[in-house]
Amino acid sequence: MELHSPPTGARRRRVTMAAAMTAALFAALTGASVGSATPALASTVPVATVVGPNSAFDSTPEKTTIAPCPAGQRVLGGGVRVNQGNDHIIITRQEPVHALDTGLDSFVVTAVEDSVGTTNTWALQAYAVCSPPVAGMVLVAKVGPTDSQGFQGVSASCPANTFVLGAGGRILDGQGHVGLVTQVNGSATFPNGVNAGGIEELGTPDANGRFPGFKGNWSVIAFAVCAPKVLSTDVEVVRVQPAGDETNPKIIAAPCPAGKHVTGGTGWADLPAVVNSVNIDANRTRVQVIDRKHEQLAGNWGGFAMAICWA
């Protein structure tokens, strides 16, 4: 029997190098990876933060607040909150803005008092979810037709193989008489677009109890921030819709599942209600929607919250 002693010194180094070269050649030929049998995969969304500036508390009938992202970061999505609001303050803008060149990304929100208005002081808060750039991220905008329907909507669709990261919308030429509602299209794990709609306010009833509504022409824009997945399980949209009843206001929370965090959110209210808040907590664990119904109308009504959650 022939005995072989363990390699030492230069011989050990040659054996080790040969083994490494053999492994590398095998990997190149078969597509296998060299190293850990289960390599860690990076999440789709880098660590993100929430920026949430507030306007002054006063009685200005129209307010716009901008939540800017830190330099070098991109806005994924965002939210809005009317502080000390009521059913006569309507949100008309929730817009993710991707800046060009050296500008800062931001999430811009606007709210206005309707034709009834309020004597209360109130403030408007904007939320921006910001992160280092996400590979393949795009912002899609779609403008709907100009008309004077009681409700009008339009959808912005994500490009092929990308999915919704953030959402928004904007009312054009509503003159403070049209409130914004938004929702995510597609399924929970394959969200493929954003629908933005406008609901005309009812106004003050006449002597016969009829509400005049709004007679002007207006339109709505939908915004979808989209990105590809790294893993098929990277995204999940959570929708929470309580049963319709007379509760006013309705406070609806949509929490993200374990391992995922909020990148954006949407809120919806059925006529005769308005969305007063689509806010995101600092830890990005949930989206909270606050809907308020027109106080002059009785009966059941509904609304829902949607949290866009990514790993």
PDB file of C-alpha atoms in Angstrom:
ATOM      1  CA  MET A   1       0.000   0.000   0.000  1.00  0.00           C
ATOM      2  CA  GLU A   2       1.337   3.363  -0.952  1.00  0.00           C
ATOM      3  CA  LEU A   3       1.237   6.006   1.747  1.00  0.00           C
ATOM      4  CA  HIS A   4       1.082   9.734   1.093  1.00  0.00           C
ATOM      5  CA  SER A   5       1.946  12.343   3.654  1.00  0.00           C
ATOM      6  CA  PRO A   6      -0.248  15.468   3.943  1.00  0.00           C
ATOM      7  CA  PRO A   7       0.959  18.296   1.693  1.00  0.00           C
ATOM      8  CA  THR A   8       2.985  20.940   3.449  1.00  0.00           C
ATOM      9  CA  GLY A   9       4.321  24.389   2.576  1.00  0.00           C
ATOM     10  CA  ALA A  10       4.355  25.140  -1.135  1.00  0.00           C
ATOM     11  CA  ARG A  11       2.633  21.840  -1.953  1.00  0.00           C
ATOM     12  CA  ARG A  12      -0.347  22.780   0.290  1.00  0.00           C
ATOM     13  CA  ARG A  13      -0.641  26.170  -1.405  1.00  0.00           C
ATOM     14  CA  ARG A  14      -0.594  24.516  -4.858  1.00  0.00           C
ATOM     15  CA  VAL A  15      -3.307  22.049  -3.842  1.00  0.00           C
ATOM     16  CA  THR A  16      -5.467  24.819  -2.373  1.00  0.00           C
ATOM     17  CA  MET A  17      -5.083  26.980  -5.488  1.00  0.00           C
ATOM     18  CA  ALA A  18      -5.881  24.048  -7.751  1.00  0.00           C
ATOM     19  CA  ALA A  19      -9.024  23.290  -5.776  1.00  0.00           C
ATOM     20  CA  ALA A  20     -10.124  26.913  -6.008  1.00  0.00           C
ATOM     21  CA  MET A  21      -9.505  26.996  -9.766  1.00  0.00           C
ATOM     22  CA  THR A  22     -11.455  23.758 -10.207  1.00  0.00           C
ATOM     23  CA  ALA A  23     -14.382  25.180  -8.228  1.00  0.00           C
ATOM     24  CA  ALA A  24     -14.345  28.400 -10.238  1.00  0.00           C
ATOM     25  CA  LEU A  25     -14.259  26.473 -13.538  1.00  0.00           C
ATOM     26  CA  PHE A  26     -17.174  24.306 -12.379  1.00  0.00           C
ATOM     27  CA  ALA A  27     -19.132  27.405 -11.439  1.00  0.00           C
ATOM     28  CA  ALA A  28     -18.496  29.032 -14.795  1.00  0.00           C
ATOM     29  CA  LEU A  29     -19.641  25.931 -16.670  1.00  0.00           C
ATOM     30  CA  THR A  30     -22.710  25.164 -14.573  1.00  0.00           C
ATOM     31  CA  GLY A  31     -23.848  28.588 -13.352  1.00  0.00           C
ATOM     32  CA  ALA A  32     -23.369  27.547  -9.730  1.00  0.00           C
ATOM     33  CA  SER A  33     -22.147  30.032  -7.146  1.00  0.00           C
ATOM     34  CA  VAL A  34     -18.944  29.636  -5.223  1.00  0.00           C
ATOM     35  CA  GLY A  35     -19.114  30.331  -1.498  1.00  0.00           C
ATOM     36  CA  SER A  36     -22.099  30.040   0.833  1.00  0.00           C
ATOM     37  CA  ALA A  37     -24.721  27.521  -0.208  1.00  0.00           C
ATOM     38  CA  THR A  38     -27.473  30.070   0.588  1.00  0.00           C
ATOM     39  CA  PRO A  39     -26.107  33.554  -0.190  1.00  0.00           C
ATOM     40  CA  ALA A  40     -27.963  36.498   1.323  1.00  0.00           C
ATOM     41  CA  LEU A  41     -30.085  38.495  -1.119  1.00  0.00           C
ATOM     42  CA  ALA A  42     -30.343  42.253  -0.779  1.00  0.00           C
ATOM     43  CA  SER A  43     -33.799  43.735  -0.325  1.00  0.00           C
ATOM     44  CA  THR A  44     -35.305  45.663  -3.210  1.00  0.00           C
ATOM     45  CA  VAL A  45     -35.623  48.897  -1.228  1.00  0.00           C
ATOM     46  CA  PRO A  46     -32.591  50.270   0.641  1.00  0.00           C
ATOM     47  CA  VAL A  47     -33.111  51.656   4.124  1.00  0.00           C
ATOM     48  CA  ALA A  48     -35.735  54.415   3.841  1.00  0.00           C
ATOM     49  CA  THR A  49     -36.750  57.289   6.095  1.00  0.00           C
ATOM     50  CA  VAL A  50     -39.916  59.349   6.506  1.00  0.00           C
ATOM     51  CA  VAL A  51     -39.828  63.144   6.275  1.00  0.00           C
ATOM     52  CA  GLY A  52     -42.942  64.874   7.646  1.00  0.00           C
ATOM     53  CA  PRO A  53     -42.980  68.700   7.733  1.00  0.00           C
ATOM     54  CA  ASN A  54     -46.088  70.575   8.875  1.00  0.00           C
ATOM     55  CA  SER A  55     -47.491  73.923   7.723  1.00  0.00           C
ATOM     56  CA  ALA A  56     -48.460  76.684  10.120  1.00  0.00           C
ATOM     57  CA  PHE A  57     -51.747  76.377  12.020  1.00  0.00           C
ATOM     58  CA  ASP A  58     -53.915  79.196  10.677  1.00  0.00           C
ATOM     59  CA  SER A  59     -57.105  79.833   8.725  1.00  0.00           C
ATOM     60  CA  THR A  60     -55.543  80.192   5.266  1.00  0.00           C
ATOM     61  CA  PRO A  61     -58.099  78.488   2.981  1.00  0.00           C
ATOM     62  CA  GLU A  62     -55.523  76.756   0.756  1.00  0.00           C
ATOM     63  CA  LYS A  63     -52.254  75.215   1.886  1.00  0.00           C
ATOM     64  CA  THR A  64     -49.414  73.416   0.114  1.00  0.00           C
ATOM     65  CA  THR A  65     -46.671  71.604   2.019  1.00  0.00           C
ATOM     66  CA  ILE A  66     -43.514  70.084   0.539  1.00  0.00           C
ATOM     67  CA  ALA A  67     -41.614  67.217   2.172  1.00  0.00           C
ATOM     68  CA  PRO A  68     -38.116  67.242   0.597  1.00  0.00           C
ATOM     69  CA  CYS A  69     -35.845  64.212   0.525  1.00  0.00           C
ATOM     70  CA  PRO A  70     -32.223  64.491   1.660  1.00  0.00           C
ATOM     71  CA  ALA A  71     -29.704  65.157  -1.096  1.00  0.00           C
ATOM     72  CA  GLY A  72     -28.870  62.026  -3.062  1.00  0.00           C
ATOM     73  CA  GLN A  73     -32.062  60.202  -2.093  1.00  0.00           C
ATOM     74  CA  ARG A  74     -35.173  59.528  -4.169  1.00  0.00           C
ATOM     75  CA  VAL A  75     -38.795  59.784  -3.130  1.00  0.00           C
ATOM     76  CA  LEU A  76     -40.594  56.437  -3.232  1.00  0.00           C
ATOM     77  CA  GLY A  77     -44.021  57.572  -2.088  1.00  0.00           C
ATOM     78  CA  GLY A  78     -45.638  59.641   0.598  1.00  0.00           C
ATOM     79  CA  GLY A  79     -48.735  60.752   2.405  1.00  0.00           C
ATOM     80  CA  VAL A  80     -50.705  63.666   3.801  1.00  0.00           C
ATOM     81  CA  ARG A  81     -52.556  64.695   6.936  1.00  0.00           C
ATOM     82  CA  VAL A  82     -54.938  67.578   7.634  1.00  0.00           C
ATOM     83  CA  ASN A  83     -54.391  68.410  11.292  1.00  0.00           C
ATOM     84  CA  GLN A  84     -57.495  69.673  13.118  1.00  0.00           C
ATOM     85  CA  GLY A  85     -59.428  69.255   9.900  1.00  0.00           C
ATOM     86  CA  ASN A  86     -63.091  68.646   9.208  1.00  0.00           C
ATOM     87  CA  ASP A  87     -65.259  67.486   6.326  1.00  0.00           C
ATOM     88  CA  HIS A  88     -64.999  70.866   4.585  1.00  0.00           C
ATOM     89  CA  ILE A  89     -61.229  70.629   4.033  1.00  0.00           C
ATOM     90  CA  ILE A  90     -60.413  68.495   1.017  1.00  0.00           C
ATOM     91  CA  ILE A  91     -57.111  67.105  -0.220  1.00  0.00           C
ATOM     92  CA  THR A  92     -56.420  67.928  -3.855  1.00  0.00           C
ATOM     93  CA  ARG A  93     -52.787  66.906  -4.350  1.00  0.00           C
ATOM     94  CA  GLN A  94     -50.500  64.053  -3.299  1.00  0.00           C
ATOM     95  CA  GLU A  95     -47.636  64.162  -5.762  1.00  0.00           C
ATOM     96  CA  PRO A  96     -44.251  62.400  -5.821  1.00  0.00           C
ATOM     97  CA  VAL A  97     -41.762  64.694  -7.563  1.00  0.00           C
ATOM     98  CA  HIS A  98     -38.565  63.293  -9.070  1.00  0.00           C
ATOM     99  CA  ALA A  99     -36.215  66.224  -9.472  1.00  0.00           C
ATOM    100  CA  LEU A 100     -33.917  66.766 -12.428  1.00  0.00           C
ATOM    101  CA  ASP A 101     -30.174  67.410 -12.203  1.00  0.00           C
ATOM    102  CA  THR A 102     -29.231  68.825  -8.793  1.00  0.00           C
ATOM    103  CA  GLY A 103     -32.728  69.345  -7.383  1.00  0.00           C
ATOM    104  CA  LEU A 104     -34.209  67.462  -4.447  1.00  0.00           C
ATOM    105  CA  ASP A 105     -36.934  64.859  -4.766  1.00  0.00           C
ATOM    106  CA  SER A 106     -40.037  65.625  -2.727  1.00  0.00           C
ATOM    107  CA  PHE A 107     -43.634  64.737  -1.966  1.00  0.00           C
ATOM    108  CA  VAL A 108     -45.990  67.698  -2.434  1.00  0.00           C
ATOM    109  CA  VAL A 109     -49.479  67.924  -0.923  1.00  0.00           C
ATOM    110  CA  THR A 110     -52.264  70.499  -1.150  1.00  0.00           C
ATOM    111  CA  ALA A 111     -55.547  70.872   0.725  1.00  0.00           C
ATOM    112  CA  VAL A 112     -58.248  73.520   0.375  1.00  0.00           C
ATOM    113  CA  GLU A 113     -61.423  74.555   2.118  1.00  0.00           C
ATOM    114  CA  ASP A 114     -64.526  73.762   0.084  1.00  0.00           C
ATOM    115  CA  SER A 115     -67.364  76.194  -0.638  1.00  0.00           C
ATOM    116  CA  VAL A 116     -68.726  75.820   2.902  1.00  0.00           C
ATOM    117  CA  GLY A 117     -65.303  76.376   4.459  1.00  0.00           C
ATOM    118  CA  THR A 118     -64.371  76.551   8.127  1.00  0.00           C
ATOM    119  CA  THR A 119     -63.434  79.161  10.712  1.00  0.00           C
ATOM    120  CA  ASN A 120     -61.078  76.698  12.409  1.00  0.00           C
ATOM    121  CA  THR A 121     -57.324  76.979  12.262  1.00  0.00           C
ATOM    122  CA  TRP A 122     -55.733  73.940  10.651  1.00  0.00           C
ATOM    123  CA  ALA A 123     -52.415  72.727   9.309  1.00  0.00           C
ATOM    124  CA  LEU A 124     -51.281  70.497   6.474  1.00  0.00           C
ATOM    125  CA  GLN A 125     -48.578  67.869   6.900  1.00  0.00           C
ATOM    126  CA  ALA A 126     -46.695  66.139   4.086  1.00  0.00           C
ATOM    127  CA  TYR A 127     -44.924  62.786   4.349  1.00  0.00           C
ATOM    128  CA  ALA A 128     -42.151  61.654   2.005  1.00  0.00           C
ATOM    129  CA  VAL A 129     -40.627  58.173   2.072  1.00  0.00           C
ATOM    130  CA  CYS A 130     -37.051  58.637   0.859  1.00  0.00           C
ATOM    131  CA  SER A 131     -34.245  56.169   0.180  1.00  0.00           C
ATOM    132  CA  PRO A 132     -31.041  55.787  -1.792  1.00  0.00           C
ATOM    133  CA  PRO A 133     -31.848  55.153  -5.465  1.00  0.00           C
ATOM    134  CA  VAL A 134     -33.754  51.951  -6.208  1.00  0.00           C
ATOM    135  CA  ALA A 135     -32.553  50.139  -9.327  1.00  0.00           C
ATOM    136  CA  GLY A 136     -34.940  50.501 -12.258  1.00  0.00           C
ATOM    137  CA  MET A 137     -37.309  52.922 -10.505  1.00  0.00           C
ATOM    138  CA  VAL A 138     -39.541  55.076 -12.731  1.00  0.00           C
ATOM    139  CA  LEU A 139     -42.281  57.647 -12.174  1.00  0.00           C
ATOM    140  CA  VAL A 140     -45.362  57.314 -14.384  1.00  0.00           C
ATOM    141  CA  ALA A 141     -48.023  60.034 -14.733  1.00  0.00           C
ATOM    142  CA  LYS A 142     -51.347  59.810 -16.559  1.00  0.00           C
ATOM    143  CA  VAL A 143     -53.784  62.698 -17.142  1.00  0.00           C
ATOM    144  CA  GLY A 144     -57.497  61.967 -17.393  1.00  0.00           C
ATOM    145  CA  PRO A 145     -60.046  63.725 -19.616  1.00  0.00           C
ATOM    146  CA  THR A 146     -61.457  67.137 -18.732  1.00  0.00           C
ATOM    147  CA  ASP A 147     -65.141  66.986 -17.853  1.00  0.00           C
ATOM    148  CA  SER A 148     -67.672  67.902 -15.169  1.00  0.00           C
ATOM    149  CA  GLN A 149     -68.809  64.523 -13.885  1.00  0.00           C
ATOM    150  CA  GLY A 150     -69.515  63.971 -10.198  1.00  0.00           C
ATOM    151  CA  PHE A 151     -66.696  61.415 -10.214  1.00  0.00           C
ATOM    152  CA  GLN A 152     -63.802  61.076 -12.646  1.00  0.00           C
ATOM    153  CA  GLY A 153     -60.831  58.746 -12.471  1.00  0.00           C
ATOM    154  CA  VAL A 154     -57.693  57.784 -14.358  1.00  0.00           C
ATOM    155  CA  SER A 155     -55.033  55.077 -13.944  1.00  0.00           C
ATOM    156  CA  ALA A 156     -51.244  55.260 -14.307  1.00  0.00           C
ATOM    157  CA  SER A 157     -49.856  51.824 -15.214  1.00  0.00           C
ATOM    158  CA  CYS A 158     -46.392  50.543 -14.339  1.00  0.00           C
ATOM    159  CA  PRO A 159     -44.117  49.413 -17.195  1.00  0.00           C
ATOM    160  CA  ALA A 160     -43.740  45.678 -17.751  1.00  0.00           C
ATOM    161  CA  ASN A 161     -41.990  43.793 -14.936  1.00  0.00           C
ATOM    162  CA  THR A 162     -42.225  46.704 -12.509  1.00  0.00           C
ATOM    163  CA  PHE A 163     -44.573  47.133  -9.566  1.00  0.00           C
ATOM    164  CA  VAL A 164     -46.000  49.966  -7.496  1.00  0.00           C
ATOM    165  CA  LEU A 165     -43.677  51.500  -4.888  1.00  0.00           C
ATOM    166  CA  GLY A 166     -45.591  54.712  -4.299  1.00  0.00           C
ATOM    167  CA  ALA A 167     -48.797  56.430  -5.354  1.00  0.00           C
ATOM    168  CA  GLY A 168     -50.321  59.843  -5.783  1.00  0.00           C
ATOM    169  CA  GLY A 169     -52.761  62.033  -7.633  1.00  0.00           C
ATOM    170  CA  ARG A 170     -53.661  65.631  -8.336  1.00  0.00           C
ATOM    171  CA  ILE A 171     -56.875  67.482  -9.147  1.00  0.00           C
ATOM    172  CA  LEU A 172     -56.570  70.057 -11.933  1.00  0.00           C
ATOM    173  CA  ASP A 173     -58.926  73.071 -12.119  1.00  0.00           C
ATOM    174  CA  GLY A 174     -61.149  71.797  -9.326  1.00  0.00           C
ATOM    175  CA  GLN A 175     -61.169  75.263  -7.721  1.00  0.00           C
ATOM    176  CA  GLY A 176     -61.481  73.732  -4.272  1.00  0.00           C
ATOM    177  CA  HIS A 177     -64.640  71.811  -5.147  1.00  0.00           C
ATOM    178  CA  VAL A 178     -63.157  68.376  -5.974  1.00  0.00           C
ATOM    179  CA  GLY A 179     -61.560  66.012  -3.458  1.00  0.00           C
ATOM    180  CA  LEU A 180     -58.840  63.490  -4.310  1.00  0.00           C
ATOM    181  CA  VAL A 181     -59.081  59.732  -3.688  1.00  0.00           C
ATOM    182  CA  THR A 182     -56.468  57.122  -4.645  1.00  0.00           C
ATOM    183  CA  GLN A 183     -56.052  53.361  -4.759  1.00  0.00           C
ATOM    184  CA  VAL A 184     -53.584  50.746  -6.028  1.00  0.00           C
ATOM    185  CA  ASN A 185     -54.557  48.604  -9.023  1.00  0.00           C
ATOM    186  CA  GLY A 186     -53.739  44.936  -9.500  1.00  0.00           C
ATOM    187  CA  SER A 187     -53.435  42.200  -6.903  1.00  0.00           C
ATOM    188  CA  ALA A 188     -51.820  42.321  -3.464  1.00  0.00           C
ATOM    189  CA  THR A 189     -48.521  40.839  -4.666  1.00  0.00           C
ATOM    190  CA  PHE A 190     -48.614  42.162  -8.241  1.00  0.00           C
ATOM    191  CA  PRO A 191     -49.656  45.832  -7.902  1.00  0.00           C
ATOM    192  CA  ASN A 192     -49.445  47.165 -11.439  1.00  0.00           C
ATOM    193  CA  GLY A 193     -50.725  50.737 -11.297  1.00  0.00           C
ATOM    194  CA  VAL A 194     -52.437  53.544  -9.425  1.00  0.00           C
ATOM    195  CA  ASN A 195     -55.954  54.885  -9.852  1.00  0.00           C
ATOM    196  CA  ALA A 196     -56.607  58.496  -8.857  1.00  0.00           C
ATOM    197  CA  GLY A 197     -60.104  59.915  -8.767  1.00  0.00           C
ATOM    198  CA  GLY A 198     -61.896  63.123  -7.988  1.00  0.00           C
ATOM    199  CA  ILE A 199     -65.220  63.474  -6.175  1.00  0.00           C
ATOM    200  CA  GLU A 200     -67.085  66.755  -6.518  1.00  0.00           C
ATOM    201  CA  GLU A 201     -68.201  68.351  -3.278  1.00  0.00           C
ATOM    202  CA  LEU A 202     -71.914  68.626  -2.610  1.00  0.00           C
ATOM    203  CA  GLY A 203     -71.938  72.290  -1.630  1.00  0.00           C
ATOM    204  CA  THR A 204     -74.656  73.971   0.444  1.00  0.00           C
ATOM    205  CA  PRO A 205     -78.190  72.645  -0.117  1.00  0.00           C
ATOM    206  CA  ASP A 206     -80.815  74.994  -1.528  1.00  0.00           C
ATOM    207  CA  ALA A 207     -84.286  75.624  -0.079  1.00  0.00           C
ATOM    208  CA  ASN A 208     -85.480  72.319  -1.514  1.00  0.00           C
ATOM    209  CA  GLY A 209     -82.589  70.363   0.009  1.00  0.00           C
ATOM    210  CA  ARG A 210     -80.814  69.859  -3.315  1.00  0.00           C
ATOM    211  CA  PHE A 211     -77.028  70.038  -3.398  1.00  0.00           C
ATOM    212  CA  PRO A 212     -75.652  72.096  -6.291  1.00  0.00           C
ATOM    213  CA  GLY A 213     -72.347  70.287  -6.712  1.00  0.00           C
ATOM    214  CA  PHE A 214     -69.686  71.819  -8.964  1.00  0.00           C
ATOM    215  CA  LYS A 215     -70.453  72.953 -12.509  1.00  0.00           C
ATOM    216  CA  GLY A 216     -66.921  73.598 -13.776  1.00  0.00           C
ATOM    217  CA  ASN A 217     -64.718  71.325 -15.885  1.00  0.00           C
ATOM    218  CA  TRP A 218     -61.800  69.604 -14.202  1.00  0.00           C
ATOM    219  CA  SER A 219     -59.470  66.626 -14.562  1.00  0.00           C
ATOM    220  CA  VAL A 220     -57.246  64.391 -12.466  1.00  0.00           C
ATOM    221  CA  ILE A 221     -53.676  63.076 -12.774  1.00  0.00           C
ATOM    222  CA  ALA A 222     -52.563  59.692 -11.404  1.00  0.00           C
ATOM    223  CA  PHE A 223     -48.954  59.065 -10.340  1.00  0.00           C
ATOM    224  CA  ALA A 224     -47.292  55.666  -9.923  1.00  0.00           C
ATOM    225  CA  VAL A 225     -43.719  55.149  -8.733  1.00  0.00           C
ATOM    226  CA  CYS A 226     -42.680  51.717 -10.004  1.00  0.00           C
ATOM    227  CA  ALA A 227     -39.678  49.405  -9.654  1.00  0.00           C
ATOM    228  CA  PRO A 228     -38.739  45.789 -10.416  1.00  0.00           C
ATOM    229  CA  LYS A 229     -38.649  43.165  -7.691  1.00  0.00           C
ATOM    230  CA  VAL A 230     -35.533  41.309  -6.550  1.00  0.00           C
ATOM    231  CA  LEU A 231     -37.625  38.450  -5.163  1.00  0.00           C
ATOM    232  CA  SER A 232     -41.179  37.512  -6.091  1.00  0.00           C
ATOM    233  CA  THR A 233     -42.191  38.115  -2.462  1.00  0.00           C
ATOM    234  CA  ASP A 234     -40.726  41.632  -2.223  1.00  0.00           C
ATOM    235  CA  VAL A 235     -44.028  43.533  -2.357  1.00  0.00           C
ATOM    236  CA  GLU A 236     -47.438  43.216  -0.738  1.00  0.00           C
ATOM    237  CA  VAL A 237     -50.286  45.729  -0.770  1.00  0.00           C
ATOM    238  CA  VAL A 238     -52.514  45.576   2.304  1.00  0.00           C
ATOM    239  CA  ARG A 239     -56.085  46.833   1.920  1.00  0.00           C
ATOM    240  CA  VAL A 240     -58.289  47.395   4.967  1.00  0.00           C
ATOM    241  CA  GLN A 241     -61.952  48.211   4.328  1.00  0.00           C
ATOM    242  CA  PRO A 242     -64.321  48.203   7.308  1.00  0.00           C
ATOM    243  CA  ALA A 243     -67.999  47.520   6.790  1.00  0.00           C
ATOM    244  CA  GLY A 244     -70.001  50.584   5.794  1.00  0.00           C
ATOM    245  CA  ASP A 245     -71.822  52.283   8.663  1.00  0.00           C
ATOM    246  CA  GLU A 246     -72.554  55.753  10.064  1.00  0.00           C
ATOM    247  CA  THR A 247     -69.316  56.093  12.051  1.00  0.00           C
ATOM    248  CA  ASN A 248     -67.837  59.556  11.470  1.00  0.00           C
ATOM    249  CA  PRO A 249     -64.933  60.042  11.183  1.00  0.00           C
ATOM    250  CA  LYS A 250     -63.572  56.698  10.100  1.00  0.00           C
ATOM    251  CA  ILE A 251     -59.976  55.982  11.156  1.00  0.00           C
ATOM    252  CA  ILE A 252     -58.599  53.038   9.178  1.00  0.00           C
ATOM    253  CA  ALA A 253     -55.134  51.537   9.686  1.00  0.00           C
ATOM    254  CA  ALA A 254     -53.477  49.234   7.144  1.00  0.00           C
ATOM    255  CA  PRO A 255     -50.407  47.528   8.698  1.00  0.00           C
ATOM    256  CA  CYS A 256     -47.538  45.994   6.753  1.00  0.00           C
ATOM    257  CA  PRO A 257     -46.748  42.298   7.290  1.00  0.00           C
ATOM    258  CA  ALA A 258     -43.595  41.257   9.128  1.00  0.00           C
ATOM    259  CA  GLY A 259     -40.423  41.866   7.150  1.00  0.00           C
ATOM    260  CA  LYS A 260     -41.888  44.634   5.002  1.00  0.00           C
ATOM    261  CA  HIS A 261     -42.208  48.396   5.445  1.00  0.00           C
ATOM    262  CA  VAL A 262     -44.375  51.135   3.975  1.00  0.00           C
ATOM    263  CA  THR A 263     -43.120  52.815   0.811  1.00  0.00           C
ATOM    264  CA  GLY A 264     -46.410  54.570   0.024  1.00  0.00           C
ATOM    265  CA  GLY A 265     -50.113  54.581   0.735  1.00  0.00           C
ATOM    266  CA  THR A 266     -53.537  55.465  -0.609  1.00  0.00           C
ATOM    267  CA  GLY A 267     -56.903  56.456   0.836  1.00  0.00           C
ATOM    268  CA  TRP A 268     -60.477  56.299  -0.428  1.00  0.00           C
ATOM    269  CA  ALA A 269     -63.785  57.683   0.830  1.00  0.00           C
ATOM    270  CA  ASP A 270     -67.219  57.179  -0.656  1.00  0.00           C
ATOM    271  CA  LEU A 271     -69.428  60.168  -1.395  1.00  0.00           C
ATOM    272  CA  PRO A 272     -70.505  62.100   0.687  1.00  0.00           C
ATOM    273  CA  ALA A 273     -67.183  61.792   2.559  1.00  0.00           C
ATOM    274  CA  VAL A 274     -63.686  63.186   2.021  1.00  0.00           C
ATOM    275  CA  VAL A 275     -60.205  61.862   2.736  1.00  0.00           C
ATOM    276  CA  ASN A 276     -58.529  63.965   5.441  1.00  0.00           C
ATOM    277  CA  SER A 277     -55.399  61.892   5.974  1.00  0.00           C
ATOM    278  CA  VAL A 278     -53.162  59.247   4.404  1.00  0.00           C
ATOM    279  CA  ASN A 279     -50.353  59.309   6.938  1.00  0.00           C
ATOM    280  CA  ILE A 280     -47.306  57.090   7.413  1.00  0.00           C
ATOM    281  CA  ASP A 281     -45.736  56.497  10.823  1.00  0.00           C
ATOM    282  CA  ALA A 282     -42.035  57.185  11.372  1.00  0.00           C
ATOM    283  CA  ASN A 283     -41.197  53.473  11.575  1.00  0.00           C
ATOM    284  CA  ARG A 284     -43.045  52.761   8.306  1.00  0.00           C
ATOM    285  CA  THR A 285     -45.180  50.042   9.872  1.00  0.00           C
ATOM    286  CA  ARG A 286     -48.619  51.226   8.704  1.00  0.00           C
ATOM    287  CA  VAL A 287     -50.726  53.664   6.719  1.00  0.00           C
ATOM    288  CA  GLN A 288     -53.543  55.420   8.572  1.00  0.00           C
ATOM    289  CA  VAL A 289     -56.441  56.926   6.623  1.00  0.00           C
ATOM    290  CA  ILE A 290     -58.945  59.341   8.167  1.00  0.00           C
ATOM    291  CA  ASP A 291     -62.208  59.856   6.275  1.00  0.00           C
ATOM    292  CA  ARG A 292     -64.893  62.378   7.244  1.00  0.00           C
ATOM    293  CA  LYS A 293     -68.504  62.474   6.057  1.00  0.00           C
ATOM    294  CA  HIS A 294     -70.497  65.578   5.130  1.00  0.00           C
ATOM    295  CA  GLU A 295     -72.304  66.389   8.382  1.00  0.00           C
ATOM    296  CA  GLN A 296     -75.581  67.267   6.656  1.00  0.00           C
ATOM    297  CA  LEU A 297     -76.192  63.770   5.307  1.00  0.00           C
ATOM    298  CA  ALA A 298     -77.198  60.640   7.203  1.00  0.00           C
ATOM    299  CA  GLY A 299     -76.760  56.997   6.275  1.00  0.00           C
ATOM    300  CA  ASN A 300     -74.069  54.377   5.935  1.00  0.00           C
ATOM    301  CA  TRP A 301     -70.891  55.112   4.036  1.00  0.00           C
ATOM    302  CA  GLY A 302     -67.478  53.539   3.580  1.00  0.00           C
ATOM    303  CA  GLY A 303     -63.824  54.009   2.806  1.00  0.00           C
ATOM    304  CA  PHE A 304     -60.579  52.085   2.810  1.00  0.00           C
ATOM    305  CA  ALA A 305     -56.836  52.341   3.369  1.00  0.00           C
ATOM    306  CA  MET A 306     -54.069  50.705   1.344  1.00  0.00           C
ATOM    307  CA  ALA A 307     -50.469  50.288   2.496  1.00  0.00           C
ATOM    308  CA  ILE A 308     -47.805  49.598  -0.135  1.00  0.00           C
ATOM    309  CA  CYS A 309     -45.253  47.385   1.625  1.00  0.00           C
ATOM    310  CA  TRP A 310     -41.827  46.344   0.308  1.00  0.00           C
ATOM    311  CA  ALA A 311     -38.960  44.307   1.702  1.00  0.00           C
TER     312      ALA A 311
END
